[in-house]
Amino acid sequence: MNNAASPSENSPSLARPGELISVIRPAMATEFEVLMPADVDREAPEIALEALEWIRTLEGIFSVYRSDSDISKLNREAADGPVRVDPHLFKIVQQAIAISEATAGAFDITAGPLVDAWGFTNRSGRKPSDDELAAALQAVGYKNLELDAEEQTIRFKQPGMRINLGAIGKGYALDQAVAMLVTSGVENFLIHGGQSSIVARGSRRPGEPGWPIALSHPIRPQRKLGRVWLQNESLSTSGSGKQFFHYRGQRLGHMIDPRTGWPGGDLLSLTLIAKVAAESDALATGLFVDGMQKATQFVEANPGLGIVGVAEVDRSSEVEVVAVAIADERWEPFQQSSRDLD
């Protein structure tokens, strides 16, 4: 995610017994997968395939790595005047701005210049000069996005701006795919994009409270920290467990706070549960840079959300795991240092 984790980083792993059907397609620089019980209707796998193909269509609209995509055209032209965009691009930008407002700017789809300035775009982290940081901050700010709902246009009010949907695009695409599956009558399934963005509907098996998701250690992914049951919800994980460098004794990760221009947060990873994936993706990013205390306050003030924060202990491989607003019967910590907050 940008300001975000890469698709494979800090990912939950999916418990999958042998009786599941899997449908997989590549998109958005990762693999999207639908898992369904083997006793689903015969048409369900084909419906899942159509849903995943639709995600690939959305990639053609949202990808900044395709010069012919709608978002690339927008980034080239919107500083010169309003640009009419695809309805899905307009809608996702609207959603992103709403979450920016809700998080007081901790989430911001215009933060790309800051990620560049810190060298994280090409995975060579470095501290930028004061002038470089100031120039990048000039080009960042969701409040400089001007939307016209009637004309379906977007304009950049500041030169040098650009949009990157890496921290919300997978979630939006998953929500679209979920809607297709549900509308077609598929009731029990799990769909994910690179395992860092997950939506679960119904249950894995009759009598189970949803789908079990194992959360991994941010730095040592072979270690599982706990398991959460997900049902009719989404789960997203953001973190900086792998992309970071040390500066004057301080660990600086690639999750940039768009308000200050500096790497934010006091966690290795943050997993967030919400009702829809676009929201869980974006909030996981914004609340990560806000830190655990503010993330806890946000979740407690917004019913229907839950988080699991993973913090480093004394620059060692040991971590503290804190679950907030997740019912005891849904969250099972696997290590003694875990603790739960209601």
XYZ file of C-alpha atoms in Angstrom:
342
model
C 0.000 0.000 0.000
C 1.190 3.529 -0.728
C 1.457 5.125 1.869
C 1.152 1.377 2.245
C 2.576 -2.084 2.623
C 3.439 -4.233 -0.348
C 0.899 -6.955 -1.141
C 2.917 -9.798 0.377
C 4.155 -7.963 3.443
C 2.771 -8.677 6.935
C 0.093 -10.858 5.398
C -2.355 -13.047 7.243
C -2.340 -16.650 6.052
C -5.494 -18.510 5.182
C -6.407 -21.777 6.841
C -7.594 -24.019 4.019
C -8.745 -27.594 4.573
C -8.771 -29.939 1.613
C -12.448 -29.547 0.777
C -12.113 -26.025 -0.648
C -12.307 -24.978 -4.295
C -9.779 -22.330 -5.335
C -10.034 -19.926 -8.288
C -6.966 -17.718 -8.873
C -6.119 -14.903 -11.287
C -3.205 -12.424 -11.305
C -4.006 -8.714 -11.065
C -2.640 -5.543 -9.470
C 0.865 -7.006 -9.056
C -0.393 -9.895 -6.932
C -2.722 -12.900 -7.063
C -6.408 -12.668 -6.287
C -8.043 -15.861 -5.086
C -11.574 -17.009 -4.303
C -11.977 -19.946 -1.904
C -15.309 -21.758 -1.675
C -16.564 -24.941 -0.004
C -16.514 -27.865 -2.421
C -20.295 -28.313 -2.178
C -21.122 -24.950 -3.787
C -23.372 -24.812 -6.840
C -21.743 -25.938 -10.057
C -21.870 -22.411 -11.466
C -20.035 -20.816 -8.524
C -16.461 -21.320 -9.812
C -17.381 -19.717 -13.138
C -18.960 -16.779 -11.305
C -15.779 -16.453 -9.243
C -13.716 -16.410 -12.421
C -15.885 -13.630 -13.869
C -15.464 -11.635 -10.654
C -11.680 -11.971 -10.830
C -11.681 -10.962 -14.487
C -13.578 -7.825 -13.489
C -10.761 -7.020 -11.058
C -8.356 -7.175 -13.991
C -10.593 -4.712 -15.835
C -10.429 -2.349 -12.861
C -6.649 -2.678 -12.899
C -6.705 -1.166 -16.378
C -8.426 1.891 -14.907
C -6.491 2.231 -11.631
C -2.909 1.211 -12.476
C -0.287 3.971 -12.439
C 2.039 1.526 -14.211
C -0.045 1.578 -17.413
C 0.360 4.695 -19.493
C -3.065 4.174 -21.079
C -4.978 3.834 -17.793
C -7.506 6.419 -16.658
C -5.435 7.289 -13.616
C -2.284 7.834 -15.686
C -4.191 10.203 -17.965
C -5.533 11.990 -14.900
C -2.066 12.358 -13.397
C -0.723 13.787 -16.660
C -3.487 16.296 -17.309
C -5.394 17.245 -14.147
C -3.029 20.051 -13.115
C -3.967 21.819 -16.370
C -7.722 21.538 -15.919
C -10.627 19.206 -15.081
C -10.339 15.678 -16.502
C -13.388 13.492 -17.055
C -12.722 10.044 -15.593
C -14.257 6.581 -15.525
C -17.115 6.338 -12.976
C -15.194 3.772 -10.938
C -12.181 6.064 -10.694
C -14.391 8.946 -9.618
C -16.109 6.782 -7.002
C -12.900 5.429 -5.486
C -11.421 8.936 -5.245
C -14.596 10.062 -3.472
C -14.235 7.170 -1.023
C -10.568 7.986 -0.473
C -11.314 11.630 0.287
C -14.009 10.624 2.787
C -11.501 8.422 4.626
C -8.908 11.199 4.487
C -11.416 13.461 6.211
C -12.269 10.789 8.795
C -8.601 10.236 9.644
C -7.692 13.941 9.683
C -5.397 13.427 6.705
C -3.507 10.371 7.969
C -4.663 8.590 4.817
C -3.984 10.437 1.565
C -3.902 9.084 -1.990
C -1.693 12.008 -3.072
C 1.250 10.991 -0.827
C 3.341 9.480 -3.650
C 5.871 12.354 -3.899
C 6.789 11.771 -0.249
C 7.350 8.060 -0.804
C 9.627 9.022 -3.708
C 11.521 11.570 -1.622
C 12.322 8.959 1.014
C 13.577 6.523 -1.630
C 10.994 3.863 -0.879
C 9.570 3.776 -4.403
C 12.714 1.996 -5.604
C 13.302 0.313 -2.216
C 16.413 2.328 -1.367
C 15.334 4.216 1.719
C 17.187 7.421 2.581
C 16.486 10.640 4.441
C 15.673 13.455 1.990
C 17.126 16.919 2.379
C 14.953 19.625 3.904
C 14.464 21.170 0.454
C 13.480 17.824 -1.074
C 10.983 17.195 1.706
C 9.488 20.671 1.418
C 9.074 20.296 -2.347
C 7.381 16.916 -1.930
C 4.998 18.261 0.711
C 3.957 21.040 -1.688
C 2.641 18.390 -4.076
C 0.740 16.429 -1.410
C -2.720 17.102 -0.015
C -6.119 15.549 -0.700
C -7.749 18.943 -0.134
C -6.192 20.052 -3.420
C -8.324 17.540 -5.325
C -11.329 19.245 -6.917
C -14.181 16.903 -7.870
C -17.254 17.726 -9.934
C -19.854 15.019 -9.368
C -22.151 16.202 -12.153
C -19.414 16.281 -14.777
C -17.464 13.353 -13.265
C -14.253 15.351 -13.481
C -11.217 15.714 -11.227
C -8.770 18.619 -11.154
C -5.491 19.072 -9.282
C -5.262 22.513 -7.688
C -1.530 22.153 -7.075
C 1.126 21.426 -9.748
C 3.154 18.267 -9.296
C 0.294 16.353 -7.698
C -0.549 12.785 -8.587
C -2.828 10.062 -7.291
C -1.837 6.517 -6.378
C -4.566 4.084 -5.308
C -2.219 1.438 -3.918
C -3.650 1.791 -0.408
C -7.295 1.436 -1.408
C -7.476 -0.007 -4.934
C -7.309 -3.683 -4.002
C -9.998 -3.184 -1.399
C -12.298 -1.422 -3.854
C -11.744 -4.195 -6.392
C -12.527 -6.850 -3.784
C -15.756 -5.066 -2.862
C -16.772 -5.056 -6.523
C -16.011 -8.773 -6.854
C -17.903 -9.560 -3.647
C -20.961 -7.732 -4.977
C -20.862 -9.842 -8.154
C -20.602 -13.092 -6.185
C -23.360 -12.207 -3.721
C -25.707 -10.949 -6.444
C -25.205 -14.260 -8.256
C -26.235 -16.212 -5.160
C -22.845 -17.361 -3.844
C -23.148 -17.252 -0.048
C -20.022 -18.859 1.429
C -16.629 -17.743 0.139
C -13.396 -15.985 0.977
C -11.668 -13.693 -1.503
C -8.301 -12.010 -1.069
C -5.723 -9.973 -2.938
C -2.221 -11.061 -1.998
C -3.519 -12.081 1.466
C -3.095 -8.538 2.815
C -6.678 -7.623 1.806
C -9.366 -10.205 2.576
C -13.160 -10.427 2.504
C -15.078 -13.349 4.016
C -18.747 -14.134 3.498
C -20.671 -16.840 5.291
C -18.645 -19.721 6.703
C -15.959 -22.149 5.655
C -17.976 -25.088 7.006
C -21.453 -25.436 8.555
C -21.352 -24.541 12.228
C -18.141 -22.524 12.035
C -18.213 -18.794 12.946
C -16.870 -17.653 9.585
C -13.418 -18.152 8.069
C -10.224 -18.517 10.146
C -7.379 -16.123 9.313
C -3.938 -16.558 10.887
C -1.949 -13.362 11.447
C 1.784 -13.590 10.801
C 4.783 -12.015 12.507
C 5.632 -8.866 10.464
C 9.323 -9.744 10.162
C 9.241 -13.542 10.490
C 6.118 -14.522 8.542
C 6.568 -18.217 9.303
C 5.584 -17.391 12.901
C 1.853 -17.062 13.476
C 0.768 -14.603 16.151
C -2.907 -15.405 16.390
C -6.085 -16.344 14.595
C -9.186 -14.286 13.954
C -12.540 -15.518 12.640
C -13.903 -13.338 9.851
C -17.547 -13.393 8.727
C -19.272 -10.921 6.393
C -16.370 -8.541 6.938
C -13.082 -7.438 5.470
C -9.572 -7.529 6.928
C -6.525 -5.570 5.782
C -2.954 -5.386 7.051
C -0.466 -2.540 6.653
C 3.052 -2.364 8.000
C 6.710 -1.579 7.580
C 8.258 -4.806 8.772
C 10.462 -5.190 5.702
C 10.906 -1.757 4.105
C 12.820 0.448 6.533
C 16.225 1.893 7.404
C 17.821 3.318 10.545
C 18.601 7.011 10.916
C 20.251 8.351 14.068
C 19.144 5.302 16.004
C 15.556 5.575 14.818
C 13.819 2.939 12.730
C 12.161 4.647 9.742
C 9.702 2.614 7.685
C 8.092 3.259 4.322
C 4.686 4.198 5.731
C 4.810 7.985 5.399
C 2.585 10.354 7.359
C 1.352 12.690 4.591
C 0.819 15.536 7.068
C 4.393 15.702 8.351
C 6.274 14.111 5.468
C 8.037 11.741 7.857
C 7.618 7.986 8.362
C 4.845 7.519 10.894
C 3.555 5.072 13.425
C 4.942 3.111 16.347
C 3.972 -0.351 15.104
C 5.415 -3.046 12.883
C 1.974 -3.865 11.502
C -1.673 -3.002 11.947
C -4.511 -5.307 10.937
C -7.943 -3.722 10.667
C -11.381 -5.327 10.389
C -14.249 -3.415 8.775
C -17.421 -4.099 6.820
C -15.978 -3.369 3.369
C -12.491 -3.829 1.971
C -11.945 -0.327 0.588
C -12.480 0.955 4.113
C -10.300 -1.651 5.822
C -7.482 -1.088 3.306
C -7.445 2.685 3.669
C -7.984 2.754 7.421
C -5.235 0.189 8.009
C -2.876 2.579 6.238
C -4.048 5.788 7.895
C -4.278 4.375 11.403
C -0.874 2.723 11.073
C 0.832 6.086 10.596
C -1.246 7.536 13.448
C 0.138 4.977 15.911
C -1.518 2.559 18.305
C -2.960 5.080 20.755
C -4.817 7.104 18.125
C -5.802 3.939 16.255
C -7.353 2.582 19.451
C -9.264 5.811 20.023
C -10.529 5.794 16.441
C -11.730 2.200 16.597
C -13.425 2.685 19.961
C -15.260 5.718 18.554
C -16.411 3.849 15.423
C -18.396 0.666 16.173
C -17.931 -2.154 13.691
C -14.162 -1.762 13.477
C -11.474 -3.858 15.159
C -7.680 -3.834 15.100
C -4.685 -5.972 15.948
C -1.500 -3.967 16.459
C 1.945 -5.575 16.466
C 4.752 -3.605 18.127
C 8.479 -4.263 18.333
C 9.935 -5.040 21.767
C 13.400 -3.530 22.354
C 14.527 -3.862 18.713
C 14.363 -7.649 18.999
C 12.389 -10.249 17.105
C 9.913 -10.377 19.987
C 6.688 -8.452 19.553
C 3.722 -7.313 21.576
C 0.336 -8.057 20.046
C -2.648 -5.942 21.090
C -6.212 -6.646 19.939
C -8.830 -3.915 20.267
C -12.612 -4.234 19.853
C -12.489 -7.872 18.707
C -14.644 -10.290 20.718
C -12.768 -12.971 22.677
C -14.503 -15.793 20.829
C -13.241 -14.412 17.505
C -9.596 -13.774 18.434
C -7.141 -16.425 19.607
C -3.606 -15.139 20.371
C -0.819 -17.671 19.899
C 1.856 -16.075 22.092
C 2.084 -15.067 25.732
C 2.932 -11.421 25.047
C -0.436 -10.901 23.358
C -3.026 -8.896 25.252
C -6.588 -7.887 24.450
C -8.473 -4.630 24.929
C -12.277 -4.651 24.810
